[in-house]
PDB file of C-alpha atoms in Angstrom:
ATOM      1  CA  UNK K   1      -0.149  -0.182  -0.120  1.00 61.00           C
ATOM      2  CA  UNK K   2       1.503   3.268  -1.145  1.00 75.00           C
ATOM      3  CA  UNK K   3       0.418   6.039   1.498  1.00 80.00           C
ATOM      4  CA  UNK K   4       0.627   9.315   0.152  1.00 85.00           C
ATOM      5  CA  UNK K   5       3.055  12.283   1.813  1.00 88.00           C
ATOM      6  CA  UNK K   6       0.199  13.872   3.953  1.00 91.00           C
ATOM      7  CA  UNK K   7      -0.856  10.415   5.493  1.00 89.00           C
ATOM      8  CA  UNK K   8       3.190   9.124   5.991  1.00 90.00           C
ATOM      9  CA  UNK K   9       3.378  13.092   8.583  1.00 91.00           C
ATOM     10  CA  UNK K  10       0.278  11.932   9.786  1.00 91.00           C
ATOM     11  CA  UNK K  11       2.123   8.686  10.839  1.00 90.00           C
ATOM     12  CA  UNK K  12       5.309  10.155  12.214  1.00 92.00           C
ATOM     13  CA  UNK K  13       3.005  13.392  13.954  1.00 94.00           C
ATOM     14  CA  UNK K  14       0.960   9.565  15.608  1.00 92.00           C
ATOM     15  CA  UNK K  15       4.190   7.370  16.636  1.00 92.00           C
ATOM     16  CA  UNK K  16       6.203  10.670  17.010  1.00 95.00           C
ATOM     17  CA  UNK K  17       4.071  12.895  19.639  1.00 95.00           C
ATOM     18  CA  UNK K  18       3.050   8.614  21.450  1.00 94.00           C
ATOM     19  CA  UNK K  19       7.426   7.840  21.607  1.00 95.00           C
ATOM     20  CA  UNK K  20       8.531  11.955  22.868  1.00 96.00           C
ATOM     21  CA  UNK K  21       5.349  10.425  26.194  1.00 95.00           C
ATOM     22  CA  UNK K  22       6.820   6.963  26.283  1.00 95.00           C
ATOM     23  CA  UNK K  23      10.735   9.619  26.782  1.00 96.00           C
ATOM     24  CA  UNK K  24       8.949  10.988  29.385  1.00 97.00           C
ATOM     25  CA  UNK K  25       8.021   8.274  31.420  1.00 96.00           C
ATOM     26  CA  UNK K  26      11.048   6.355  31.142  1.00 96.00           C
ATOM     27  CA  UNK K  27      12.732   9.403  32.198  1.00 97.00           C
ATOM     28  CA  UNK K  28       9.926  10.396  34.748  1.00 96.00           C
ATOM     29  CA  UNK K  29      10.545   5.866  35.983  1.00 96.00           C
ATOM     30  CA  UNK K  30      14.736   6.637  36.481  1.00 96.00           C
ATOM     31  CA  UNK K  31      14.163   9.798  38.323  1.00 96.00           C
ATOM     32  CA  UNK K  32      11.627   8.624  41.049  1.00 95.00           C
ATOM     33  CA  UNK K  33      12.913   5.775  40.833  1.00 95.00           C
ATOM     34  CA  UNK K  34      16.615   7.708  41.639  1.00 94.00           C
ATOM     35  CA  UNK K  35      15.332  10.543  44.448  1.00 93.00           C
ATOM     36  CA  UNK K  36      12.917   8.338  45.763  1.00 91.00           C
ATOM     37  CA  UNK K  37      13.498   5.136  48.904  1.00 88.00           C
ATOM     38  CA  UNK K  38       9.241   4.811  48.322  1.00 86.00           C
ATOM     39  CA  UNK K  39       9.636   2.837  44.864  1.00 88.00           C
ATOM     40  CA  UNK K  40      12.368   0.469  45.118  1.00 85.00           C
ATOM     41  CA  UNK K  41      10.561  -3.056  44.888  1.00 85.00           C
ATOM     42  CA  UNK K  42      12.162  -5.459  43.606  1.00 87.00           C
ATOM     43  CA  UNK K  43       8.795  -5.516  40.512  1.00 87.00           C
ATOM     44  CA  UNK K  44      10.153  -1.384  40.525  1.00 90.00           C
ATOM     45  CA  UNK K  45      14.279  -3.043  40.273  1.00 93.00           C
ATOM     46  CA  UNK K  46      12.975  -4.702  37.406  1.00 94.00           C
ATOM     47  CA  UNK K  47      10.830  -1.752  35.970  1.00 93.00           C
ATOM     48  CA  UNK K  48      13.326   0.994  36.098  1.00 96.00           C
ATOM     49  CA  UNK K  49      16.332  -2.580  34.760  1.00 96.00           C
ATOM     50  CA  UNK K  50      13.264  -2.493  31.164  1.00 96.00           C
ATOM     51  CA  UNK K  51      13.499   1.443  30.809  1.00 96.00           C
ATOM     52  CA  UNK K  52      16.986   1.291  30.254  1.00 96.00           C
ATOM     53  CA  UNK K  53      15.493  -1.525  27.057  1.00 96.00           C
ATOM     54  CA  UNK K  54      12.551   1.040  26.471  1.00 94.00           C
ATOM     55  CA  UNK K  55      14.634   3.762  26.422  1.00 95.00           C
ATOM     56  CA  UNK K  56      16.525   2.403  23.027  1.00 95.00           C
ATOM     57  CA  UNK K  57      12.662   1.417  21.969  1.00 94.00           C
ATOM     58  CA  UNK K  58      11.340   4.964  21.976  1.00 95.00           C
ATOM     59  CA  UNK K  59      14.267   6.571  20.328  1.00 96.00           C
ATOM     60  CA  UNK K  60      13.792   3.921  17.707  1.00 96.00           C
ATOM     61  CA  UNK K  61       9.829   4.944  17.296  1.00 94.00           C
ATOM     62  CA  UNK K  62      10.731   8.192  17.091  1.00 94.00           C
ATOM     63  CA  UNK K  63      13.315   8.292  14.360  1.00 95.00           C
ATOM     64  CA  UNK K  64       9.297   7.748  12.801  1.00 92.00           C
ATOM     65  CA  UNK K  65       9.103   7.393   9.332  1.00 92.00           C
ATOM     66  CA  UNK K  66      12.662   8.563   8.335  1.00 94.00           C
ATOM     67  CA  UNK K  67      14.539   5.175   8.300  1.00 95.00           C
ATOM     68  CA  UNK K  68      12.377   4.732   5.547  1.00 94.00           C
ATOM     69  CA  UNK K  69      13.469   7.880   4.027  1.00 93.00           C
ATOM     70  CA  UNK K  70      16.948   7.266   4.759  1.00 95.00           C
ATOM     71  CA  UNK K  71      16.340   3.673   2.533  1.00 94.00           C
ATOM     72  CA  UNK K  72      16.981  -0.121   3.914  1.00 93.00           C
ATOM     73  CA  UNK K  73      20.771   0.631   3.263  1.00 92.00           C
ATOM     74  CA  UNK K  74      21.607   3.463   4.988  1.00 95.00           C
ATOM     75  CA  UNK K  75      22.847   3.368   8.906  1.00 96.00           C
ATOM     76  CA  UNK K  76      19.610   5.195  10.573  1.00 97.00           C
ATOM     77  CA  UNK K  77      17.094   2.507   9.017  1.00 96.00           C
ATOM     78  CA  UNK K  78      19.607   0.034  10.315  1.00 96.00           C
ATOM     79  CA  UNK K  79      19.614   0.707  13.987  1.00 97.00           C
ATOM     80  CA  UNK K  80      15.788   1.496  13.959  1.00 97.00           C
ATOM     81  CA  UNK K  81      14.480  -1.773  12.825  1.00 97.00           C
ATOM     82  CA  UNK K  82      17.324  -3.336  14.811  1.00 97.00           C
ATOM     83  CA  UNK K  83      15.977  -1.880  17.493  1.00 97.00           C
ATOM     84  CA  UNK K  84      12.960  -2.464  17.257  1.00 95.00           C
ATOM     85  CA  UNK K  85      13.516  -6.678  17.162  1.00 96.00           C
ATOM     86  CA  UNK K  86      14.985  -6.827  20.309  1.00 97.00           C
ATOM     87  CA  UNK K  87      13.853  -4.090  22.593  1.00 96.00           C
ATOM     88  CA  UNK K  88      10.020  -5.162  22.119  1.00 94.00           C
ATOM     89  CA  UNK K  89      11.088  -8.484  22.658  1.00 95.00           C
ATOM     90  CA  UNK K  90      12.925  -7.959  26.199  1.00 96.00           C
ATOM     91  CA  UNK K  91      10.210  -5.449  27.280  1.00 94.00           C
ATOM     92  CA  UNK K  92       7.730  -8.569  27.260  1.00 94.00           C
ATOM     93  CA  UNK K  93      10.367 -10.689  29.005  1.00 96.00           C
ATOM     94  CA  UNK K  94      10.842  -8.746  31.000  1.00 95.00           C
ATOM     95  CA  UNK K  95       7.633  -8.800  32.334  1.00 92.00           C
ATOM     96  CA  UNK K  96       7.807 -12.978  32.353  1.00 95.00           C
ATOM     97  CA  UNK K  97      10.869 -12.150  34.339  1.00 95.00           C
ATOM     98  CA  UNK K  98       8.037  -9.790  37.100  1.00 91.00           C
ATOM     99  CA  UNK K  99       5.906 -13.249  36.565  1.00 91.00           C
ATOM    100  CA  UNK K 100       8.407 -15.150  37.822  1.00 94.00           C
ATOM    101  CA  UNK K 101       8.969 -13.480  40.458  1.00 91.00           C
ATOM    102  CA  UNK K 102       5.527 -13.063  42.090  1.00 88.00           C
ATOM    103  CA  UNK K 103       5.764 -16.713  41.444  1.00 91.00           C
ATOM    104  CA  UNK K 104       8.012 -17.684  43.625  1.00 91.00           C
ATOM    105  CA  UNK K 105       6.394 -14.355  45.804  1.00 84.00           C
ATOM    106  CA  UNK K 106       3.748 -17.214  46.293  1.00 83.00           C
ATOM    107  CA  UNK K 107       4.541 -20.398  45.840  1.00 87.00           C
ATOM    108  CA  UNK K 108       7.928 -20.378  47.692  1.00 88.00           C
ATOM    109  CA  UNK K 109       7.810 -17.727  49.928  1.00 83.00           C
ATOM    110  CA  UNK K 110      10.552 -15.289  48.257  1.00 86.00           C
ATOM    111  CA  UNK K 111      11.955 -12.830  50.213  1.00 85.00           C
ATOM    112  CA  UNK K 112      12.732  -9.243  48.493  1.00 85.00           C
ATOM    113  CA  UNK K 113      16.479  -9.553  48.866  1.00 89.00           C
ATOM    114  CA  UNK K 114      16.126 -13.341  47.131  1.00 92.00           C
ATOM    115  CA  UNK K 115      14.273 -11.996  44.519  1.00 91.00           C
ATOM    116  CA  UNK K 116      16.943  -9.614  44.143  1.00 93.00           C
ATOM    117  CA  UNK K 117      20.020 -12.185  43.808  1.00 94.00           C
ATOM    118  CA  UNK K 118      18.129 -13.343  40.620  1.00 96.00           C
ATOM    119  CA  UNK K 119      18.091  -9.475  38.381  1.00 96.00           C
ATOM    120  CA  UNK K 120      22.048 -10.492  37.225  1.00 96.00           C
ATOM    121  CA  UNK K 121      20.676 -13.873  36.045  1.00 97.00           C
ATOM    122  CA  UNK K 122      16.909 -12.094  33.934  1.00 97.00           C
ATOM    123  CA  UNK K 123      19.845  -9.759  32.851  1.00 97.00           C
ATOM    124  CA  UNK K 124      22.046 -12.401  31.263  1.00 97.00           C
ATOM    125  CA  UNK K 125      19.868 -14.281  29.379  1.00 97.00           C
ATOM    126  CA  UNK K 126      17.022 -11.808  28.689  1.00 98.00           C
ATOM    127  CA  UNK K 127      19.763  -9.772  26.444  1.00 97.00           C
ATOM    128  CA  UNK K 128      21.163 -13.029  25.013  1.00 97.00           C
ATOM    129  CA  UNK K 129      18.247 -14.267  24.516  1.00 96.00           C
ATOM    130  CA  UNK K 130      16.461 -10.399  22.111  1.00 97.00           C
ATOM    131  CA  UNK K 131      20.567  -8.945  21.117  1.00 97.00           C
ATOM    132  CA  UNK K 132      21.275 -12.439  19.073  1.00 97.00           C
ATOM    133  CA  UNK K 133      18.744 -13.185  16.548  1.00 96.00           C
ATOM    134  CA  UNK K 134      18.024  -8.848  15.956  1.00 97.00           C
ATOM    135  CA  UNK K 135      22.169  -8.994  15.010  1.00 97.00           C
ATOM    136  CA  UNK K 136      22.717 -11.529  13.221  1.00 97.00           C
ATOM    137  CA  UNK K 137      19.504  -9.870  11.196  1.00 97.00           C
ATOM    138  CA  UNK K 138      21.588  -6.898  10.529  1.00 96.00           C
ATOM    139  CA  UNK K 139      24.011  -9.194   8.579  1.00 95.00           C
ATOM    140  CA  UNK K 140      20.617 -11.372   6.212  1.00 95.00           C
ATOM    141  CA  UNK K 141      21.121 -10.291   2.563  1.00 93.00           C
ATOM    142  CA  UNK K 142      19.366 -11.274  -0.299  1.00 90.00           C
ATOM    143  CA  UNK K 143      20.089  -9.927  -3.547  1.00 88.00           C
ATOM    144  CA  UNK K 144      16.045 -10.669  -4.723  1.00 89.00           C
ATOM    145  CA  UNK K 145      14.239 -10.298  -1.775  1.00 91.00           C
ATOM    146  CA  UNK K 146      17.276  -7.374  -0.547  1.00 93.00           C
ATOM    147  CA  UNK K 147      17.775  -6.912   2.984  1.00 95.00           C
ATOM    148  CA  UNK K 148      16.369  -8.145   6.385  1.00 96.00           C
ATOM    149  CA  UNK K 149      16.054  -4.629   8.022  1.00 96.00           C
ATOM    150  CA  UNK K 150      14.059  -2.114   5.138  1.00 94.00           C
ATOM    151  CA  UNK K 151      10.613   0.038   5.763  1.00 92.00           C
ATOM    152  CA  UNK K 152       7.464  -1.053   6.409  1.00 87.00           C
ATOM    153  CA  UNK K 153       5.918   2.471   5.928  1.00 82.00           C
ATOM    154  CA  UNK K 154       6.140   4.327   8.878  1.00 85.00           C
ATOM    155  CA  UNK K 155       9.310   2.616  10.592  1.00 92.00           C
ATOM    156  CA  UNK K 156      12.166   0.009   9.546  1.00 95.00           C
ATOM    157  CA  UNK K 157      11.861  -3.039  10.555  1.00 94.00           C
ATOM    158  CA  UNK K 158      11.788  -6.921   9.493  1.00 93.00           C
ATOM    159  CA  UNK K 159      10.782  -6.030   5.467  1.00 91.00           C
ATOM    160  CA  UNK K 160       7.328  -7.408   4.284  1.00 86.00           C
ATOM    161  CA  UNK K 161       9.582  -9.793   1.355  1.00 88.00           C
ATOM    162  CA  UNK K 162      11.103 -11.315   5.222  1.00 91.00           C
ATOM    163  CA  UNK K 163       7.826 -12.507   6.573  1.00 84.00           C
ATOM    164  CA  UNK K 164       8.444 -15.157   7.368  1.00 86.00           C
ATOM    165  CA  UNK K 165      11.513 -14.439   9.899  1.00 90.00           C
ATOM    166  CA  UNK K 166       8.919 -11.462  11.691  1.00 88.00           C
ATOM    167  CA  UNK K 167       6.622 -13.910  12.104  1.00 87.00           C
ATOM    168  CA  UNK K 168       9.161 -17.223  13.113  1.00 91.00           C
ATOM    169  CA  UNK K 169      11.246 -14.570  15.209  1.00 93.00           C
ATOM    170  CA  UNK K 170       8.721 -11.852  16.355  1.00 92.00           C
ATOM    171  CA  UNK K 171       5.334 -11.684  16.974  1.00 91.00           C
ATOM    172  CA  UNK K 172       5.710 -15.492  17.625  1.00 92.00           C
ATOM    173  CA  UNK K 173       7.621 -15.241  20.493  1.00 93.00           C
ATOM    174  CA  UNK K 174       5.759 -12.328  21.803  1.00 92.00           C
ATOM    175  CA  UNK K 175       2.954 -13.857  21.499  1.00 91.00           C
ATOM    176  CA  UNK K 176       3.903 -16.886  23.237  1.00 95.00           C
ATOM    177  CA  UNK K 177       6.108 -15.233  25.799  1.00 94.00           C
ATOM    178  CA  UNK K 178       2.542 -13.191  26.612  1.00 91.00           C
ATOM    179  CA  UNK K 179       0.972 -16.827  26.916  1.00 92.00           C
ATOM    180  CA  UNK K 180       3.262 -18.508  29.246  1.00 94.00           C
ATOM    181  CA  UNK K 181       2.554 -15.345  31.522  1.00 91.00           C
ATOM    182  CA  UNK K 182      -1.444 -15.817  30.667  1.00 88.00           C
ATOM    183  CA  UNK K 183      -0.673 -19.582  32.174  1.00 91.00           C
ATOM    184  CA  UNK K 184       1.758 -18.640  34.554  1.00 91.00           C
ATOM    185  CA  UNK K 185      -0.851 -15.589  36.033  1.00 87.00           C
ATOM    186  CA  UNK K 186      -3.839 -18.405  36.075  1.00 88.00           C
ATOM    187  CA  UNK K 187      -1.659 -21.078  38.100  1.00 90.00           C
ATOM    188  CA  UNK K 188      -0.920 -18.284  40.470  1.00 85.00           C
ATOM    189  CA  UNK K 189      -4.770 -17.323  41.007  1.00 81.00           C
ATOM    190  CA  UNK K 190      -5.375 -20.789  41.277  1.00 82.00           C
ATOM    191  CA  UNK K 191      -2.966 -21.619  43.861  1.00 80.00           C
ATOM    192  CA  UNK K 192      -3.609 -17.908  46.059  1.00 74.00           C
ATOM    193  CA  UNK K 193      -7.784 -19.523  46.189  1.00 73.00           C
ATOM    194  CA  UNK K 194      -6.859 -23.239  46.935  1.00 74.00           C
ATOM    195  CA  UNK K 195      -5.212 -21.510  49.843  1.00 65.00           C
ATOM    196  CA  UNK K 196      -7.406 -18.883  50.843  1.00 58.00           C
ATOM    197  CA  UNK K 197      -7.688 -20.435  54.064  1.00 56.00           C
ATOM    198  CA  UNK K 198      -3.805 -20.370  54.940  1.00 56.00           C
ATOM    199  CA  UNK K 199      -2.867 -16.978  53.931  1.00 54.00           C
ATOM    200  CA  UNK K 200      -4.018 -13.367  55.664  1.00 50.00           C
ATOM    201  CA  UNK K 201      -4.445  -9.960  54.445  1.00 49.00           C
ATOM    202  CA  UNK K 202      -3.581  -7.652  56.972  1.00 50.00           C
ATOM    203  CA  UNK K 203      -4.521  -4.433  57.603  1.00 49.00           C
ATOM    204  CA  UNK K 204      -1.354  -2.879  56.257  1.00 51.00           C
ATOM    205  CA  UNK K 205      -1.824  -4.440  53.130  1.00 50.00           C
ATOM    206  CA  UNK K 206       0.443  -7.826  53.375  1.00 57.00           C
ATOM    207  CA  UNK K 207      -0.330 -11.391  52.429  1.00 55.00           C
ATOM    208  CA  UNK K 208       0.785 -13.130  55.558  1.00 53.00           C
ATOM    209  CA  UNK K 209       1.883 -17.496  54.439  1.00 45.00           C
ATOM    210  CA  UNK K 210       0.617 -19.026  58.053  1.00 39.00           C
ATOM    211  CA  UNK K 211       2.488 -21.930  56.744  1.00 40.00           C
ATOM    212  CA  UNK K 212       5.576 -19.641  56.624  1.00 40.00           C
ATOM    213  CA  UNK K 213       8.677 -20.524  58.985  1.00 40.00           C
ATOM    214  CA  UNK K 214       8.739 -19.867  62.800  1.00 39.00           C
ATOM    215  CA  UNK K 215      11.407 -17.460  63.688  1.00 39.00           C
ATOM    216  CA  UNK K 216      14.546 -18.698  66.102  1.00 40.00           C
ATOM    217  CA  UNK K 217      12.769 -17.240  69.271  1.00 39.00           C
ATOM    218  CA  UNK K 218       9.428 -19.372  68.775  1.00 39.00           C
ATOM    219  CA  UNK K 219      12.486 -21.929  68.883  1.00 38.00           C
ATOM    220  CA  UNK K 220      14.083 -21.698  71.365  1.00 43.00           C
ATOM    221  CA  UNK K 221      10.413 -21.184  73.370  1.00 43.00           C
ATOM    222  CA  UNK K 222       9.536 -24.807  71.760  1.00 42.00           C
ATOM    223  CA  UNK K 223      12.499 -25.941  74.071  1.00 47.00           C
ATOM    224  CA  UNK K 224      11.966 -24.322  76.541  1.00 48.00           C
ATOM    225  CA  UNK K 225       8.867 -24.104  77.427  1.00 46.00           C
ATOM    226  CA  UNK K 226       5.364 -26.700  77.471  1.00 46.00           C
ATOM    227  CA  UNK K 227       3.805 -27.287  74.357  1.00 42.00           C
ATOM    228  CA  UNK K 228       1.584 -25.377  73.734  1.00 43.00           C
ATOM    229  CA  UNK K 229       3.570 -23.125  72.193  1.00 40.00           C
ATOM    230  CA  UNK K 230       4.506 -25.228  68.918  1.00 38.00           C
ATOM    231  CA  UNK K 231       0.810 -24.197  68.216  1.00 39.00           C
ATOM    232  CA  UNK K 232       1.996 -19.991  68.767  1.00 37.00           C
ATOM    233  CA  UNK K 233       5.186 -19.242  66.657  1.00 37.00           C
ATOM    234  CA  UNK K 234       6.355 -16.786  66.179  1.00 34.00           C
ATOM    235  CA  UNK K 235       6.074 -15.603  62.217  1.00 35.00           C
ATOM    236  CA  UNK K 236       9.415 -14.104  61.152  1.00 40.00           C
ATOM    237  CA  UNK K 237       7.581 -10.417  60.049  1.00 39.00           C
ATOM    238  CA  UNK K 238       9.942 -10.342  56.834  1.00 42.00           C
ATOM    239  CA  UNK K 239       6.992 -14.196  54.771  1.00 69.00           C
ATOM    240  CA  UNK K 240       4.500 -11.421  54.775  1.00 47.00           C
ATOM    241  CA  UNK K 241       4.071  -9.663  51.383  1.00 50.00           C
ATOM    242  CA  UNK K 242       2.212  -6.819  49.961  1.00 54.00           C
ATOM    243  CA  UNK K 243      -0.635  -7.331  47.825  1.00 58.00           C
ATOM    244  CA  UNK K 244      -0.436  -4.945  45.194  1.00 54.00           C
ATOM    245  CA  UNK K 245       3.799  -5.019  45.315  1.00 57.00           C
ATOM    246  CA  UNK K 246       3.115  -8.364  44.437  1.00 59.00           C
ATOM    247  CA  UNK K 247       0.302  -9.346  42.318  1.00 70.00           C
ATOM    248  CA  UNK K 248      -1.466  -4.993  41.146  1.00 75.00           C
ATOM    249  CA  UNK K 249       1.495  -3.941  39.425  1.00 73.00           C
ATOM    250  CA  UNK K 250       2.602  -6.488  37.794  1.00 78.00           C
ATOM    251  CA  UNK K 251      -1.013  -7.684  36.018  1.00 82.00           C
ATOM    252  CA  UNK K 252      -0.749  -3.938  35.556  1.00 82.00           C
ATOM    253  CA  UNK K 253       2.030  -3.393  33.605  1.00 79.00           C
ATOM    254  CA  UNK K 254       1.372  -6.897  31.729  1.00 83.00           C
ATOM    255  CA  UNK K 255      -2.520  -5.333  30.801  1.00 84.00           C
ATOM    256  CA  UNK K 256       0.139  -2.604  29.506  1.00 82.00           C
ATOM    257  CA  UNK K 257       1.680  -4.811  27.637  1.00 82.00           C
ATOM    258  CA  UNK K 258      -1.179  -5.757  25.451  1.00 82.00           C
ATOM    259  CA  UNK K 259      -2.713  -3.143  25.012  1.00 81.00           C
ATOM    260  CA  UNK K 260       0.523  -2.560  22.913  1.00 83.00           C
ATOM    261  CA  UNK K 261       0.057  -5.832  20.925  1.00 87.00           C
ATOM    262  CA  UNK K 262      -3.214  -6.077  20.118  1.00 86.00           C
ATOM    263  CA  UNK K 263      -3.352  -3.604  16.884  1.00 83.00           C
ATOM    264  CA  UNK K 264       0.088  -4.267  15.566  1.00 85.00           C
ATOM    265  CA  UNK K 265      -0.417  -8.233  15.269  1.00 84.00           C
ATOM    266  CA  UNK K 266      -4.029  -7.424  13.999  1.00 85.00           C
ATOM    267  CA  UNK K 267      -2.835  -5.606  11.411  1.00 82.00           C
ATOM    268  CA  UNK K 268      -0.489  -7.954  11.073  1.00 78.00           C
ATOM    269  CA  UNK K 269      -2.504 -10.357  10.547  1.00 81.00           C
ATOM    270  CA  UNK K 270      -4.462  -8.668   7.718  1.00 81.00           C
ATOM    271  CA  UNK K 271      -1.577  -7.853   6.013  1.00 76.00           C
ATOM    272  CA  UNK K 272      -1.004 -11.715   5.541  1.00 75.00           C
ATOM    273  CA  UNK K 273      -3.940 -12.338   4.685  1.00 79.00           C
ATOM    274  CA  UNK K 274      -4.514  -8.943   2.690  1.00 77.00           C
ATOM    275  CA  UNK K 275      -1.041  -8.227   1.115  1.00 73.00           C
ATOM    276  CA  UNK K 276      -0.872  -3.708   0.805  1.00 70.00           C
ATOM    277  CA  UNK K 277      -4.984  -4.114   1.678  1.00 74.00           C
ATOM    278  CA  UNK K 278      -3.885  -2.611   5.354  1.00 74.00           C
ATOM    279  CA  UNK K 279      -6.812  -0.242   6.569  1.00 83.00           C
ATOM    280  CA  UNK K 280      -4.742   2.505   6.783  1.00 86.00           C
ATOM    281  CA  UNK K 281      -6.601   4.066  10.539  1.00 87.00           C
ATOM    282  CA  UNK K 282      -5.558   0.547  12.163  1.00 86.00           C
ATOM    283  CA  UNK K 283      -1.810   1.136  10.930  1.00 87.00           C
ATOM    284  CA  UNK K 284      -2.106   5.311  12.789  1.00 88.00           C
ATOM    285  CA  UNK K 285      -3.008   3.094  15.946  1.00 87.00           C
ATOM    286  CA  UNK K 286      -0.182   0.971  14.849  1.00 86.00           C
ATOM    287  CA  UNK K 287       2.466   3.833  14.937  1.00 86.00           C
ATOM    288  CA  UNK K 288       0.011   5.328  18.533  1.00 86.00           C
ATOM    289  CA  UNK K 289       0.247   2.366  20.660  1.00 84.00           C
ATOM    290  CA  UNK K 290       2.980   0.808  19.861  1.00 81.00           C
ATOM    291  CA  UNK K 291       5.366   3.525  20.861  1.00 87.00           C
ATOM    292  CA  UNK K 292       2.810   4.508  23.638  1.00 89.00           C
ATOM    293  CA  UNK K 293       4.013   1.606  26.233  1.00 89.00           C
ATOM    294  CA  UNK K 294       6.248   4.144  27.978  1.00 91.00           C
ATOM    295  CA  UNK K 295       4.066   6.065  28.853  1.00 93.00           C
ATOM    296  CA  UNK K 296       1.067   3.575  30.662  1.00 90.00           C
ATOM    297  CA  UNK K 297       4.798   2.223  32.590  1.00 91.00           C
ATOM    298  CA  UNK K 298       5.787   5.219  34.472  1.00 92.00           C
ATOM    299  CA  UNK K 299       2.547   5.852  35.911  1.00 91.00           C
ATOM    300  CA  UNK K 300       2.182   2.986  36.812  1.00 88.00           C
ATOM    301  CA  UNK K 301       5.721   2.341  38.389  1.00 91.00           C
ATOM    302  CA  UNK K 302       4.502   5.752  39.665  1.00 90.00           C
ATOM    303  CA  UNK K 303       1.563   4.439  41.138  1.00 85.00           C
ATOM    304  CA  UNK K 304       2.413   1.740  43.777  1.00 79.00           C
ATOM    305  CA  UNK K 305       4.130   3.605  46.118  1.00 75.00           C
ATOM    306  CA  UNK K 306       6.058   0.410  48.584  1.00 64.00           C
ATOM    307  CA  UNK K 307       7.066   2.345  51.513  1.00 54.00           C
ATOM    308  CA  UNK K 308       5.817  -0.001  54.876  1.00 43.00           C
ATOM    309  CA  UNK K 309       4.920  -2.181  52.452  1.00 41.00           C
ATOM    310  CA  UNK K 310       7.769  -4.075  52.135  1.00 40.00           C
TER     311      UNK K 310
END
């Protein structure tokens, strides 16, 4: 579908406006984490790390139509294509990591310090899985199809000539991991419902696991006092976790992710079935919604204050 200069201009305005809002969201996350100790939970920390990945993503979407206009073989187009391959995939993987933290808290009673020790592993795995394909694609070129990274009208990404690669290495893994997150949340919800009589929600909005390990004080009492002390062990004030921190915040983050990927996926399916006939309003929604994720992340980040809920 050949777009008119006016249509391309409107697409660039939509994409760049959304990208600017997302860059503000990224800056908000970094500044809030840096200057306030009330936003230092493990979930906040993962969102902070992810915000640096998002930064390159939104810089790439801010480039907008300038990438295709520079030409498929230009450094600008290749940088944009690389960024829009690596960092959106990494964003989804960080959502998986955040959800896995929820699993560890609900099923294994992990504490914040233990969760933080996993961050380096998350960083290594996510960077490796998202970087390698994006980097290799820079060197794929075919005399018939041209370079793998090329124009898709309003930015450079995997070229329509390489549509199979786009499905296998972009949309398929993204939706696979989205489904993984959905399954994990269903498992978490089932576990919470099953153990609803063993879980208590305190007035400080903390989820207390009654099966938590007794403290040293309770053990000493058991050894020295009568058997009644066994029935009332002192639960460590730490196995208590914030319901909002470990459940609501990742869910909102996941919903923001969904709003990002619904429109681009619908557009890609439509384009696959009807080559060259993508509806222009759908393309505008892709340019806008696909670049707005950082804005929603910023709102979610600052709305979930963690002071007093550690």
